[in-house]
Tab-separated table of C-alpha atoms and ligand atoms in Angstrom:
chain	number	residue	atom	x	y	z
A	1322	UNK	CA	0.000	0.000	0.000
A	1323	UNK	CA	1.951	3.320	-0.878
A	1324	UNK	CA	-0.561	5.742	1.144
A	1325	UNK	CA	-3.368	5.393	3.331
A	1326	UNK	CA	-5.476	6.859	6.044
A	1327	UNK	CA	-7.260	5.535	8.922
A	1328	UNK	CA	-10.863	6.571	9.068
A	1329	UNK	CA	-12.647	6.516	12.465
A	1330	UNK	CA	-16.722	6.772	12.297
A	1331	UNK	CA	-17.421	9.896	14.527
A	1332	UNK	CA	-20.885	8.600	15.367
A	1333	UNK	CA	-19.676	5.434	16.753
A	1334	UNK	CA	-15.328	5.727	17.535
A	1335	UNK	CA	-14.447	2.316	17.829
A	1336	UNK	CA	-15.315	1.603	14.091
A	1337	UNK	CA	-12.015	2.281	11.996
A	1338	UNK	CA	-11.281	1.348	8.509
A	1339	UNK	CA	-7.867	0.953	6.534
A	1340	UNK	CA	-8.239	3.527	3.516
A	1341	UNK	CA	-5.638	3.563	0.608
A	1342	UNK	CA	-5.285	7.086	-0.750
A	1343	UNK	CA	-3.638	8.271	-3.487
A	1344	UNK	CA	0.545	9.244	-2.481
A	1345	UNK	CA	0.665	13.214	-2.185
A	1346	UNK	CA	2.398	16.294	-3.521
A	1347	UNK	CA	3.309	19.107	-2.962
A	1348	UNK	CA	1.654	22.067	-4.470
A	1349	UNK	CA	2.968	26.108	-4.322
A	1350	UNK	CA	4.419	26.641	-0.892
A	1351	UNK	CA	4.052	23.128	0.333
A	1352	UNK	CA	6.006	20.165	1.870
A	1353	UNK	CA	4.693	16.124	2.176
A	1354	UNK	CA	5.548	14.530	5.140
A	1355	UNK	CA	5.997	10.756	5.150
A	1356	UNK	CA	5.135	9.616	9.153
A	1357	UNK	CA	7.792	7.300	9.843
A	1358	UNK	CA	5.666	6.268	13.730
A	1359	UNK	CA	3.428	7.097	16.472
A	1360	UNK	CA	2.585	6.282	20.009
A	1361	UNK	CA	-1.273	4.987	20.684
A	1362	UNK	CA	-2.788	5.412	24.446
A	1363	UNK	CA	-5.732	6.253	25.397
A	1364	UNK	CA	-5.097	9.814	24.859
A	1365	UNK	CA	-5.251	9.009	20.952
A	1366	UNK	CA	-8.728	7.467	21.602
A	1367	UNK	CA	-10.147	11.028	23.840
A	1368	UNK	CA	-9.192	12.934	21.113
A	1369	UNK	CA	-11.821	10.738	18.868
A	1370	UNK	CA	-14.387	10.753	21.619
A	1371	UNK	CA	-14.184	15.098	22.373
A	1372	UNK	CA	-13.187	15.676	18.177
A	1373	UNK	CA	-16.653	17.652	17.751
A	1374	UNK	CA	-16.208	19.414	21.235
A	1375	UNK	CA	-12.739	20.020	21.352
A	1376	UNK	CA	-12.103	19.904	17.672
A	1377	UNK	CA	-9.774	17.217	16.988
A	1378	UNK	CA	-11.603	16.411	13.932
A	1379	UNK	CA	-10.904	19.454	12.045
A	1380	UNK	CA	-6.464	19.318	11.945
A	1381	UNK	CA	-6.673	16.385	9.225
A	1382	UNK	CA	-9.609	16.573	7.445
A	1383	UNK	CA	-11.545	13.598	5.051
A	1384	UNK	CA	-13.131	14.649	2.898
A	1385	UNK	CA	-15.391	11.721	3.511
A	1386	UNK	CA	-19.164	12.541	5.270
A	1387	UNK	CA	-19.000	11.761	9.427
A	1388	UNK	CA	-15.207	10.209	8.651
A	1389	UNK	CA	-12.938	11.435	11.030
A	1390	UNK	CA	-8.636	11.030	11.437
A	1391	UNK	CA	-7.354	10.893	14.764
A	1392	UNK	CA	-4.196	13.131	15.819
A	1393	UNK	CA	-1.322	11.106	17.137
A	1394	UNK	CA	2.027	11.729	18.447
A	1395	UNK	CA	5.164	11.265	16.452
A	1396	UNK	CA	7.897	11.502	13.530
A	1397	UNK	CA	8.130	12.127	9.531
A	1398	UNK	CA	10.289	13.512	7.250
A	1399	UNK	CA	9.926	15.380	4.451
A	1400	UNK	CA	10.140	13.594	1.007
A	1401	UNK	CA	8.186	16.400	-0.955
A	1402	UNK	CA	8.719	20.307	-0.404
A	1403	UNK	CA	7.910	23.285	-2.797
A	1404	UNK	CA	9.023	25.660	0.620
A	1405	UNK	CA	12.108	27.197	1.811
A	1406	UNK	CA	11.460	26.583	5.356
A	1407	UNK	CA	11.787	22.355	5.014
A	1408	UNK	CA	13.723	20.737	2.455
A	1409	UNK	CA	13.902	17.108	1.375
A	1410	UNK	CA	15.214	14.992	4.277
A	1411	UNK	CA	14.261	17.419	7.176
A	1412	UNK	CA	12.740	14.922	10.360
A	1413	UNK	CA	9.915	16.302	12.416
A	1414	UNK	CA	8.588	15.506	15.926
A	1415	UNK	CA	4.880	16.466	16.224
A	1416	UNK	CA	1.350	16.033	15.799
A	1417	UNK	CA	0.075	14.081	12.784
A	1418	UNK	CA	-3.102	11.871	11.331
A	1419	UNK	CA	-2.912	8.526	11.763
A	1420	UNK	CA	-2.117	8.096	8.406
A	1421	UNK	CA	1.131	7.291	6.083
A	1422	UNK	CA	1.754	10.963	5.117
A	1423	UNK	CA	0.591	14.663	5.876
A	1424	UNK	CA	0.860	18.107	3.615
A	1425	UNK	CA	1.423	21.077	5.625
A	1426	UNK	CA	2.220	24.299	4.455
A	1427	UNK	CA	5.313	25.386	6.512
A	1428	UNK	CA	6.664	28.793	7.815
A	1429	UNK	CA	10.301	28.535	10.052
A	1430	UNK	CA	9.675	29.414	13.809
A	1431	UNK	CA	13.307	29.966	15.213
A	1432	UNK	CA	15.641	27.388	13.621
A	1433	UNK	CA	14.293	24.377	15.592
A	1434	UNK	CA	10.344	24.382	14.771
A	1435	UNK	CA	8.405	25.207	11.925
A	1436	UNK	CA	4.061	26.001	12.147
A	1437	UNK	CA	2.092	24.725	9.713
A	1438	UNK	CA	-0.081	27.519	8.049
A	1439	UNK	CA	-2.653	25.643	6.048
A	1440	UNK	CA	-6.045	27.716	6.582
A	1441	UNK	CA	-7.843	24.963	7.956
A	1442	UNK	CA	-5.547	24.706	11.166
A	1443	UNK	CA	-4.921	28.665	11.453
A	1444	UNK	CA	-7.555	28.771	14.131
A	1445	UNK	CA	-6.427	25.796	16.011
A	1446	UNK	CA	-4.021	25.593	19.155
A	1447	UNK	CA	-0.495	26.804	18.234
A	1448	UNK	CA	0.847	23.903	20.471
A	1449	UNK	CA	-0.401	21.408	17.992
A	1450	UNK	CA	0.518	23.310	14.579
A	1451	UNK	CA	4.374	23.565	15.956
A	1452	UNK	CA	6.842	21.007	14.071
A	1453	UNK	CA	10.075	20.450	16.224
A	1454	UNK	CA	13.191	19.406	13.875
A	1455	UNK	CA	14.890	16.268	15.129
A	1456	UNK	CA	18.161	14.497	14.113
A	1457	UNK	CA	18.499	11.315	12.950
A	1458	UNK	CA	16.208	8.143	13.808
A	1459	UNK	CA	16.350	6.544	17.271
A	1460	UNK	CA	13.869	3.551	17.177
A	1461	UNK	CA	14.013	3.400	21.168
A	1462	UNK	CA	14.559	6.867	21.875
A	1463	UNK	CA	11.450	7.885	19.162
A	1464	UNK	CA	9.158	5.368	20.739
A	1465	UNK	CA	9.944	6.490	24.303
A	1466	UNK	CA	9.493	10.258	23.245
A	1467	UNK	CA	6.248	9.967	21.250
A	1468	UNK	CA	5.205	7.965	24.001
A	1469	UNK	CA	5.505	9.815	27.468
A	1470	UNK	CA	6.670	13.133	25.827
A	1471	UNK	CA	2.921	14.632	25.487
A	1472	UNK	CA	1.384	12.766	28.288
A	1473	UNK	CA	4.239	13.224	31.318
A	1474	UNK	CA	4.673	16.986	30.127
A	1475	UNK	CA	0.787	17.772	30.938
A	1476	UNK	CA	1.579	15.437	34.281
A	1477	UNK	CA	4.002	17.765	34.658
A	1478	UNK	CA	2.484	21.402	34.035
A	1479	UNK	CA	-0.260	19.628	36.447
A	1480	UNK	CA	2.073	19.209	39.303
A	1481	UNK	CA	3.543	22.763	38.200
A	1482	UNK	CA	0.351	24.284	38.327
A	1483	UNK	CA	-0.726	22.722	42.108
A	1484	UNK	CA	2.678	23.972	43.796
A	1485	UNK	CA	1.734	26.835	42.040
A	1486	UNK	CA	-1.545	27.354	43.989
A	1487	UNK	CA	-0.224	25.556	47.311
A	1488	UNK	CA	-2.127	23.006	46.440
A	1489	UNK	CA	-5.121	24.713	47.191
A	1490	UNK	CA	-4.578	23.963	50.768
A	1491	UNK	CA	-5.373	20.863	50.392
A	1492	UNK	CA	-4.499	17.881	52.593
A	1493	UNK	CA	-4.752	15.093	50.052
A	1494	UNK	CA	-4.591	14.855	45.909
A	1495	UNK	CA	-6.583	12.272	44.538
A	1496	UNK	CA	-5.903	11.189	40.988
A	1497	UNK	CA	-8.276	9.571	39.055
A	1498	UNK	CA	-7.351	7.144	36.617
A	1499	UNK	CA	-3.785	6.652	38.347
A	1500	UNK	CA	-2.800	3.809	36.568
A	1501	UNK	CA	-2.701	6.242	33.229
A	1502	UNK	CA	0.584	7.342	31.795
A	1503	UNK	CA	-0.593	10.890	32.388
A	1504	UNK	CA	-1.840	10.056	35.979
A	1505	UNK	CA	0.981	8.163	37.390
A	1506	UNK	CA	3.182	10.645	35.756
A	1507	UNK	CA	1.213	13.328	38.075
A	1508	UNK	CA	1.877	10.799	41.357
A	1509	UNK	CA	5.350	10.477	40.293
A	1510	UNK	CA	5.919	14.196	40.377
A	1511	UNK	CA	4.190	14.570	43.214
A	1512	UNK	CA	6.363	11.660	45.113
A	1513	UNK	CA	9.442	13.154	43.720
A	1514	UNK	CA	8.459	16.783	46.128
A	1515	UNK	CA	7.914	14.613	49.114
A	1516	UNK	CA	7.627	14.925	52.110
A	1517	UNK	CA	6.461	18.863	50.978
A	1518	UNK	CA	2.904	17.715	49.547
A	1519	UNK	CA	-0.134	16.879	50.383
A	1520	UNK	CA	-0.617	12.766	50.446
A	1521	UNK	CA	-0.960	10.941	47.294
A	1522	UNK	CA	-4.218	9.153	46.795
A	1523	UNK	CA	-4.736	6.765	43.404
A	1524	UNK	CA	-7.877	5.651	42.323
A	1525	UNK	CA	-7.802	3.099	39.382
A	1526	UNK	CA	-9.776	-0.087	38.737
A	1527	UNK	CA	-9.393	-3.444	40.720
A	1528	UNK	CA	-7.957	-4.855	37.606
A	1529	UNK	CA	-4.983	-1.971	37.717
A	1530	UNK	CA	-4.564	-1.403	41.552
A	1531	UNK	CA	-1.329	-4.153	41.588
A	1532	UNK	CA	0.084	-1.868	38.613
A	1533	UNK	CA	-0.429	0.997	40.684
A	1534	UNK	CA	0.800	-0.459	43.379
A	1535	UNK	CA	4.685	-1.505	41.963
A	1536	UNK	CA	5.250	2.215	40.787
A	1537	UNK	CA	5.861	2.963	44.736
A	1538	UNK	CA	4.473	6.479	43.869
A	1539	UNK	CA	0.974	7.147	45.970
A	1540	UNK	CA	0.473	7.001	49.528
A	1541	UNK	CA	-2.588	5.307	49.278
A	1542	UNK	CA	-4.415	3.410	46.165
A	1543	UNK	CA	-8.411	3.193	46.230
A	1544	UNK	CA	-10.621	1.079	43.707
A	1545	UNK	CA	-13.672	3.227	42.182
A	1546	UNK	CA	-15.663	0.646	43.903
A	1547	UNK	CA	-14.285	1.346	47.494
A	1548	UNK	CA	-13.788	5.373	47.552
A	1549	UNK	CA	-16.575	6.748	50.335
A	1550	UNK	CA	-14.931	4.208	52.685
A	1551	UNK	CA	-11.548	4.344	52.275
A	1552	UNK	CA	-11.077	8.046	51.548
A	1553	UNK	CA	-10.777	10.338	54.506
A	1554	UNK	CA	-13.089	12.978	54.666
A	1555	UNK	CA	-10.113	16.263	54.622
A	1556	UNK	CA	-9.588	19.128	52.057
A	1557	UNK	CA	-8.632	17.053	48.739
A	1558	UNK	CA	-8.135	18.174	45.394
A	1559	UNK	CA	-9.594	15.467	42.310
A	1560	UNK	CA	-7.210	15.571	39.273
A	1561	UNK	CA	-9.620	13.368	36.943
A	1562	UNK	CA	-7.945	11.922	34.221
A	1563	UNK	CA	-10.712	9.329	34.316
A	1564	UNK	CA	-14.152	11.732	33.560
A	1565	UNK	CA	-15.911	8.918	34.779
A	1566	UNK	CA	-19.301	11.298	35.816
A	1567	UNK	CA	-20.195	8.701	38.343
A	1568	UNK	CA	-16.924	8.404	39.938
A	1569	UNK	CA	-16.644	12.166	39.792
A	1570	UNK	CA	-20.229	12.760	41.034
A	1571	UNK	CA	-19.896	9.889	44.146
A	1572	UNK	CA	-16.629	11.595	45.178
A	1573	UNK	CA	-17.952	15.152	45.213
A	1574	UNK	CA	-20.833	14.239	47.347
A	1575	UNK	CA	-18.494	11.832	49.622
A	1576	UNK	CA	-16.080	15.188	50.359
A	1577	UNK	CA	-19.104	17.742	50.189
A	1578	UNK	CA	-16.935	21.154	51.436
A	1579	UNK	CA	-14.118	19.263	51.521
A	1580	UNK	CA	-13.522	19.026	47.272
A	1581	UNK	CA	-11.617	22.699	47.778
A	1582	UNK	CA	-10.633	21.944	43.645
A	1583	UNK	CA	-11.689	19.764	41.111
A	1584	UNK	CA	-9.600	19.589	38.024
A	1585	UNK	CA	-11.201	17.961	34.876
A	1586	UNK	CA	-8.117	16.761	32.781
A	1587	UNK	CA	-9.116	13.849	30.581
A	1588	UNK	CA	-11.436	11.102	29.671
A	1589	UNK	CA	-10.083	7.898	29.660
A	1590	UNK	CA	-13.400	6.734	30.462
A	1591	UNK	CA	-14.547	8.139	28.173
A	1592	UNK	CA	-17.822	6.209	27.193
A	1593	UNK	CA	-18.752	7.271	30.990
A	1594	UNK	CA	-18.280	10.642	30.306
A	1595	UNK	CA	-21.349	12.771	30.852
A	1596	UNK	CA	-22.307	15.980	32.516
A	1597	UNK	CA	-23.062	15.798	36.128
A	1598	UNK	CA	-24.991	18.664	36.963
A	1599	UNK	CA	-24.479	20.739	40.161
A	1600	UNK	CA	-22.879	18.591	43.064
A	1601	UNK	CA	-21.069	19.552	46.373
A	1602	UNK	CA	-17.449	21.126	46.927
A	1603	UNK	CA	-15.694	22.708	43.824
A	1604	UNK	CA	-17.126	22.891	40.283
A	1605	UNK	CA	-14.778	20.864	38.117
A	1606	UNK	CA	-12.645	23.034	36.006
A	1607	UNK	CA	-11.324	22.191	32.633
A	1608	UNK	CA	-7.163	22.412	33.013
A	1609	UNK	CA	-5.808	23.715	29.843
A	1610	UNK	CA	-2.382	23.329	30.053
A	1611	UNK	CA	-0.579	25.837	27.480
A	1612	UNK	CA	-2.057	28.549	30.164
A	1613	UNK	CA	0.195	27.240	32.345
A	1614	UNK	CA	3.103	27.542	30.183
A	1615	UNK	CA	2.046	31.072	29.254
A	1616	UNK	CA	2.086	31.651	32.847
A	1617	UNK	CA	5.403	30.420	33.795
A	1618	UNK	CA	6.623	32.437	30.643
A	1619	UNK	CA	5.704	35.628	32.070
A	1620	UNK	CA	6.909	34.491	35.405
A	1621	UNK	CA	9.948	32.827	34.707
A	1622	UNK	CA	10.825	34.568	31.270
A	1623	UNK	CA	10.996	32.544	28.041
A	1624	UNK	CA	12.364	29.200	27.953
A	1625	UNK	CA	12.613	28.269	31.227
A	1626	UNK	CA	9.294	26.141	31.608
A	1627	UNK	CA	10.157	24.502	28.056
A	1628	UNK	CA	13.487	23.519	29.675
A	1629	UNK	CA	11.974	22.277	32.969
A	1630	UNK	CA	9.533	19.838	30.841
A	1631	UNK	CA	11.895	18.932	29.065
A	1632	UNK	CA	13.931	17.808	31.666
A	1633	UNK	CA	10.970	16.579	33.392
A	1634	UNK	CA	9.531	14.401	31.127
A	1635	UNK	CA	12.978	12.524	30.635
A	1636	UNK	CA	13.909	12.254	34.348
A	1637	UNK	CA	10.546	9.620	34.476
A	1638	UNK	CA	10.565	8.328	31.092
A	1639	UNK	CA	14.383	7.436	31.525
A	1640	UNK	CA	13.263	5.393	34.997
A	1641	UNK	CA	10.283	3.425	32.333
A	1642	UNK	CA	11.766	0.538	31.457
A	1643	UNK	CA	11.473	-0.854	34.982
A	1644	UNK	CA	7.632	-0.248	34.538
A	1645	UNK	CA	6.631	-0.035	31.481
A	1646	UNK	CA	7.260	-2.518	28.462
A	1647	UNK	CA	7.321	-0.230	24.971
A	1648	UNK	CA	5.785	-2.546	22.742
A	1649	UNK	CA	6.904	-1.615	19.026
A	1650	UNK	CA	4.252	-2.955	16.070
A	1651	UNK	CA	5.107	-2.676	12.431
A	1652	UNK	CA	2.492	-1.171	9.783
A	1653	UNK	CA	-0.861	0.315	9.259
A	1654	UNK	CA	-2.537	-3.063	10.127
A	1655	UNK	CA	-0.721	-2.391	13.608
A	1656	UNK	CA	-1.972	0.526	13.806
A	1657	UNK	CA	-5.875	-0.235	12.997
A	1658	UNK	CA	-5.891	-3.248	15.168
A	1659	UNK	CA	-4.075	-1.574	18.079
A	1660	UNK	CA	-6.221	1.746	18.140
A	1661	UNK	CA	-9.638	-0.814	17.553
A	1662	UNK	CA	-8.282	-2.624	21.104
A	1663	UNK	CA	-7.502	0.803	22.739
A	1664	UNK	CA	-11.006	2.219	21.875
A	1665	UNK	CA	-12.448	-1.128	23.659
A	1666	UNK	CA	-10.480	-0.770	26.387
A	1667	UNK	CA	-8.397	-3.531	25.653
A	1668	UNK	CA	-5.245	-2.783	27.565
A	1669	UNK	CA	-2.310	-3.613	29.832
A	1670	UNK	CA	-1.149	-0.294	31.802
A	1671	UNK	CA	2.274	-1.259	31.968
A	1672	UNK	CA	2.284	-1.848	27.679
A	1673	UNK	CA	3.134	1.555	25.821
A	1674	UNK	CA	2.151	1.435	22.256
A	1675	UNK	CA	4.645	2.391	19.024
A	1676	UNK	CA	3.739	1.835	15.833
A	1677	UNK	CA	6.666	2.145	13.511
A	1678	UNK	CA	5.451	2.628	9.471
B	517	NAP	N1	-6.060	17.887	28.982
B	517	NAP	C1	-4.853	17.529	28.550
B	517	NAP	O1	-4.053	18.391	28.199
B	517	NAP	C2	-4.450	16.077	28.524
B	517	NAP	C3	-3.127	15.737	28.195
B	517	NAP	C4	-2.736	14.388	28.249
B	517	NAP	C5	-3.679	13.418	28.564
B	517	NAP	N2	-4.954	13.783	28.842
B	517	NAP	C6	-5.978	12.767	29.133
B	517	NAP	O2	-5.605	11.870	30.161
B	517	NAP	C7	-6.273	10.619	29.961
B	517	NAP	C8	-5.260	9.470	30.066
B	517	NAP	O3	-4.513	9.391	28.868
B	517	NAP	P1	-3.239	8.409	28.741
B	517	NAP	O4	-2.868	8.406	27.311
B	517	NAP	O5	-2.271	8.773	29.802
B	517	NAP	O6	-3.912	7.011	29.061
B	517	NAP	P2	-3.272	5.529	29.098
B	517	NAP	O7	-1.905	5.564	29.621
B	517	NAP	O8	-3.529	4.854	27.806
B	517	NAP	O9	-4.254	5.009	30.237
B	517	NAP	C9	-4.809	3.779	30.309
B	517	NAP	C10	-5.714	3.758	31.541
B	517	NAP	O10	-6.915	4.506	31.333
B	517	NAP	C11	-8.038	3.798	31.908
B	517	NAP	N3	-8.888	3.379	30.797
B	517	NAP	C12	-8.578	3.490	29.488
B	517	NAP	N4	-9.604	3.088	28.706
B	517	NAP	C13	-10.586	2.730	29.519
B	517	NAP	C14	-11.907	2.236	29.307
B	517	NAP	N5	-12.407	2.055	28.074
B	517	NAP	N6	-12.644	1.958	30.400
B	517	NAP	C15	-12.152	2.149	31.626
B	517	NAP	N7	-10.896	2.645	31.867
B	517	NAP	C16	-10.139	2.917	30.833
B	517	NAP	C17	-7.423	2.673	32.713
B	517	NAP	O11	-7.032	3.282	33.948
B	517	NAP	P3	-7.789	3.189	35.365
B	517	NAP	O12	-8.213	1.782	35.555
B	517	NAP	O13	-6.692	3.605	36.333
B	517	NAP	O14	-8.908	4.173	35.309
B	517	NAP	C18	-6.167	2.380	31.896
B	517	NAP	O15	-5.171	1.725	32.636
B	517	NAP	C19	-6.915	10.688	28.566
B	517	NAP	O16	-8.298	10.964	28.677
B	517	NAP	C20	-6.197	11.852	27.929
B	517	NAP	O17	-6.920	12.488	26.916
B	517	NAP	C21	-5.354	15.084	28.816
């Protein structure tokens, strides 16, 4: 197959279908990307299930009626350019379809990233239009960043952003969905400060409490099922990278008062994700993480948050491979069958995802 496409139904996100497209090229001002590989989590998946909210559908159009492509994490280089600002060769680390290729029309940011300018993106987040160059291929060192790079730096602009509030005054931080790259990334921040926070509470499912258990990160680890027994009743933030509205709703009337914040992160639940209405404590607030890093810009001057993520991100991923297997799969049959599992919830927590084209 010398192009393709994966096309997700946006009525119904865990049909997907293999589509062979014709190979690109570049027209005036334009440079084709071949995607080398991506990561897949669960991430991948929320961006199906919130692409008419959030608009994930609309970066990499179809063309094709209620067809979506889903945005994934990862590498290309350009084998097609009619711009100045990427020639032939040039490898980029970024966000691309799930697909074998992307056209963007580029314009040079600084010598390391480039934006793509095509109209239909110019009113989406800058964060995902930005192209980082990268050097030469890595197979380990791609997987690993595609992999906890986007998911460990929100983890970490999360635990920025509590220290960055004193935690709201809160005694405890419960984190839902713990067993999630981005929420034991939070509880490994957070165990990395200690003993200057507030304790560490993860709440996962039965089936991922012994995964939770061997990253040595939380203080305490509660199953949905068990949460208005075994949490304490004390100020608590909820980082909810579940949006599970029943778990959400149970522990905001458990804590009443007590929910001083409530941070609405992700979905990984995301077939349990409904609105809940008015309910005790703190209204759930969506965290949007680029304000952070436009925060820490102005307070720290440029750079310096970039840096610390940077640094941050590695400093966990590096520690990975005594948790986490990275489980390379060649090909876009990979990639159908392994987003198809993900979207069923067919998953191992401590299994990372890399499909290499
Ligand atoms: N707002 C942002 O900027 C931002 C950035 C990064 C990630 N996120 C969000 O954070 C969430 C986690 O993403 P991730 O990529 O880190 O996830 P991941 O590592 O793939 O997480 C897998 C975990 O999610 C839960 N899960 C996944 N699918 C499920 C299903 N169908 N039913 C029940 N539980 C399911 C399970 O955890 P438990 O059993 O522990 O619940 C599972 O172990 C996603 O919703 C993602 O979009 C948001």
């Amino acid at each position: 197959m010398k192009a393709f496409e994966i096309h997700v139904d946006r009525k119904d996100i865990r049909r997907a279908n293999l589509v062979e497209t014709p190979a690109p090229i570049a027209g005036p001002g334009q440079a084709v990307l071949q995607i080398e590989g991506f990561s897949l989590t669960t991430n991948n998946v929320t961006y199906a299930a919130t692409g008419d909210i959030i608009h994930y559908w609309k970066f990499f159009p179809t063309g094709v009626d209620g067809q979506g492509i889903v945005p994934v994490w990862g590498f290309a280089h350009v084998v097609d350019s009619n711009s100045d600002a990427l020639t032939k060769g040039a490898r980029l680390y970024g966000f691309f379809p799930m697909a074998s290729h992307l056209t963007i029309t580029p314009q040079a940011r600084g010598s390391s990233t480039v934006m793509d300018m095509a109209a239909h993106r110019k009113d989406l987040p800058v964060v995902y239009n930005t192209y980082r160059r990268v050097g030469a291929t890595d197979p380990t060192e791609d997987a690993k960043r595609a992999l906890f790079q986007p998911l460990l730096a929100t983890s970490f602009l999360l635990f920025d952003f509590l220290t960055d509030n004193d935690w709201f005054k809160a005694e405890q931080i419960i984190i839902g969905s713990a067993s999630s790259k981005t929420g034991l990334g939070l509880a490994k921040y957070l165990a990395e400060a200690k003993p200057d926070v507030p304790a560490i509470i993860g709440l996962t499912s039965d089936s991922n409490r012994a995964f939770v258990t061997s990253l040595d990160a939380c203080d305490q680890i509660t199953t949905y099922d068990a949460l208005e027994g075994e949490i304490a009743q004390r100020p608590s933030v909820y980082v909810d990278m579940a949006g599970n509205a029943d778990v959400r709703s149970r522990l905001h009337h458990h804590l009443g008062d007590n929910m001083v914040y409530s941070c609405a992160v992700g979905t990984s639940h995301w077939d349990k994700f409904t609105p809940t209405g008015d309910m005790p404590g703190s209204r759930p607030r969506f965290f949007f993480a680029p304000s952070q890093i436009e925060k820490r810009r102005a307070d720290w001057g440029p750079g310096v948050i970039d840096r610390r993520i940077d640094e941050a991100w590695r400093r966990i991923a590096d520690t990975s491979g005594g948790w986490m297997q990275i489980k390379t799969d060649t090909g876009a049959k990979a990639a159908l069958k392994t987003y198809r599992d993900l979207a069923m919830g067919i998953m191992q927590p401590n299994v990372g995802h890399y499909i290499a084209l």
